[in-house]
Amino acid sequence: MLDLFSDEAPWQEPLAEGAVILRRRAREEASALLAAIAAIARQNPFVHRITPGGYRMSVAMTNCGDVGWSTDSRGYQYSERDNANGQKWPPMPDLFRTLAQQSAREAGFSDFTPDACLINRYEPGAKLSLHQDKDEKDLRQPIVSVSLGLPAVFQFGGFERSEATQRVLLEHGDIVVWGGPSRLRYHGILPLKAGVHPDAGPYRFNLTFRRAR
């Protein structure tokens, strides 16, 4: 297991063709990222969304950017306003956009232009079932996913839900980028184990950058 408090330099860990973990890539920016998340949540608080099937998501969510992703009885959608309160999503901080673009470039995707950032907050027991990110219009653009706070086990599978998955530990500051031939692979997060992170407290935060439109 990786040491949460090691000063070891970042490195790249391949997952599959077109998919890589940038280990510790966001460590230096982590405090500023967490502060920005708190500011966004003051404008648009975290909410446990309800899936089209009527289930309450265990992960609490907010968004920032030109559009945000949400789910309700009508399905999954990107929109310029939060369908829960009718307000426009907070703007994406420059720090977020720069980190996402630089990380995508380091992973081999030079023209990433995110317009949406989903912000998920995990508490102990929260999980994200295996799924594909396929609601975006341009599937040539990658996904950039930043982990902050408590460690979590990331599942990265194939192109059918039933295929075997890799299980890898993601820790504070790790970034996963996948696109190209891996863009539609199934992925998810196993139930979060309880703990306390010195900067994020009892939570794991995840920033997921996409080009939605």
Coordinates of N, CA, C and O in Angstrom, one line a residue, residues 3-5 34 122-125 148-152 171-172 192-205:
D3 N 2.1 5.0 0.9 CA 2.2 5.8 2.1 C 1.5 7.1 1.9 O 2.0 7.9 1.1
L4 N 0.4 7.4 2.6 CA -0.3 8.6 2.4 C 0.5 9.8 2.6 O 0.3 10.9 2.0
F5 N 1.5 9.8 3.5 CA 2.3 11.0 3.8 C 3.7 11.0 3.3 O 4.6 11.7 3.7
L34 N -9.1 21.6 -2.2 CA -10.1 21.4 -1.2 C -10.8 22.7 -0.8 O -12.0 22.8 -0.5
Y122 N -17.6 11.4 -0.8 CA -17.9 10.1 -0.3 C -17.7 10.1 1.2 O -16.7 10.7 1.7
E123 N -18.6 9.5 1.9 CA -18.5 9.2 3.4 C -18.3 7.7 3.5 O -18.6 7.0 2.6
P124 N -17.9 7.3 4.7 CA -17.8 5.8 4.9 C -19.0 5.0 4.4 O -20.2 5.4 4.8
G125 N -18.8 4.0 3.6 CA -19.9 3.2 3.1 C -20.3 3.6 1.7 O -21.0 2.8 1.0
L148 N -9.1 13.1 -3.7 CA -8.6 13.9 -2.6 C -9.2 13.3 -1.3 O -10.3 12.8 -1.3
G149 N -8.4 13.3 -0.3 CA -8.9 12.8 1.0 C -8.6 11.3 1.2 O -7.6 10.8 0.9
L150 N -9.6 10.6 1.8 CA -9.4 9.2 2.2 C -9.2 8.4 0.9 O -9.7 8.7 -0.2
P151 N -8.4 7.3 1.1 CA -8.1 6.4 0.0 C -9.4 5.6 -0.3 O -10.2 5.3 0.5
A152 N -9.4 5.1 -1.6 CA -10.6 4.3 -2.1 C -10.1 3.3 -3.1 O -9.1 3.5 -3.7
E171 N -5.2 7.2 -3.8 CA -4.9 8.0 -2.6 C -4.9 9.5 -2.9 O -5.1 9.9 -4.1
H172 N -4.8 10.3 -1.9 CA -4.8 11.7 -1.9 C -3.9 12.3 -3.0 O -2.6 12.0 -2.9
L192 N -16.4 3.0 0.6 CA -15.3 3.7 1.3 C -15.2 3.2 2.7 O -16.2 3.1 3.5
K193 N -14.0 3.0 3.1 CA -13.7 2.6 4.5 C -13.6 3.8 5.4 O -13.1 4.9 4.9
A194 N -14.0 3.7 6.6 CA -13.9 4.8 7.6 C -12.5 5.2 7.9 O -11.6 4.4 7.9
G195 N -12.3 6.5 8.1 CA -11.0 7.0 8.4 C -11.1 8.5 8.6 O -12.1 9.1 8.5
V196 N -9.9 9.1 8.9 CA -9.9 10.6 9.0 C -8.6 11.0 8.3 O -7.5 10.6 8.6
H197 N -8.8 11.9 7.3 CA -7.7 12.4 6.5 C -7.3 13.8 7.2 O -8.2 14.6 7.5
P198 N -6.0 14.1 7.3 CA -5.6 15.4 7.9 C -6.2 16.6 7.2 O -6.3 17.6 7.9
D199 N -6.5 16.5 6.0 CA -7.0 17.7 5.2 C -8.4 17.6 4.9 O -9.1 18.7 4.8
A200 N -8.9 16.4 4.7 CA -10.3 16.3 4.2 C -11.2 15.7 5.2 O -12.4 15.5 5.0
G201 N -10.7 15.4 6.4 CA -11.6 14.8 7.5 C -12.0 13.4 7.1 O -11.3 12.6 6.6
P202 N -13.3 13.1 7.4 CA -13.9 11.8 7.2 C -14.3 11.5 5.8 O -15.1 10.6 5.5
Y203 N -13.9 12.3 4.8 CA -14.4 12.2 3.4 C -13.3 11.9 2.4 O -12.1 12.1 2.6
R204 N -13.8 11.4 1.3 CA -13.1 11.4 0.0 C -13.8 12.3 -0.9 O -15.0 12.2 -1.1
F205 N -13.1 13.2 -1.6 CA -13.6 14.0 -2.6 C -13.1 13.6 -4.0 O -11.9 13.2 -4.1

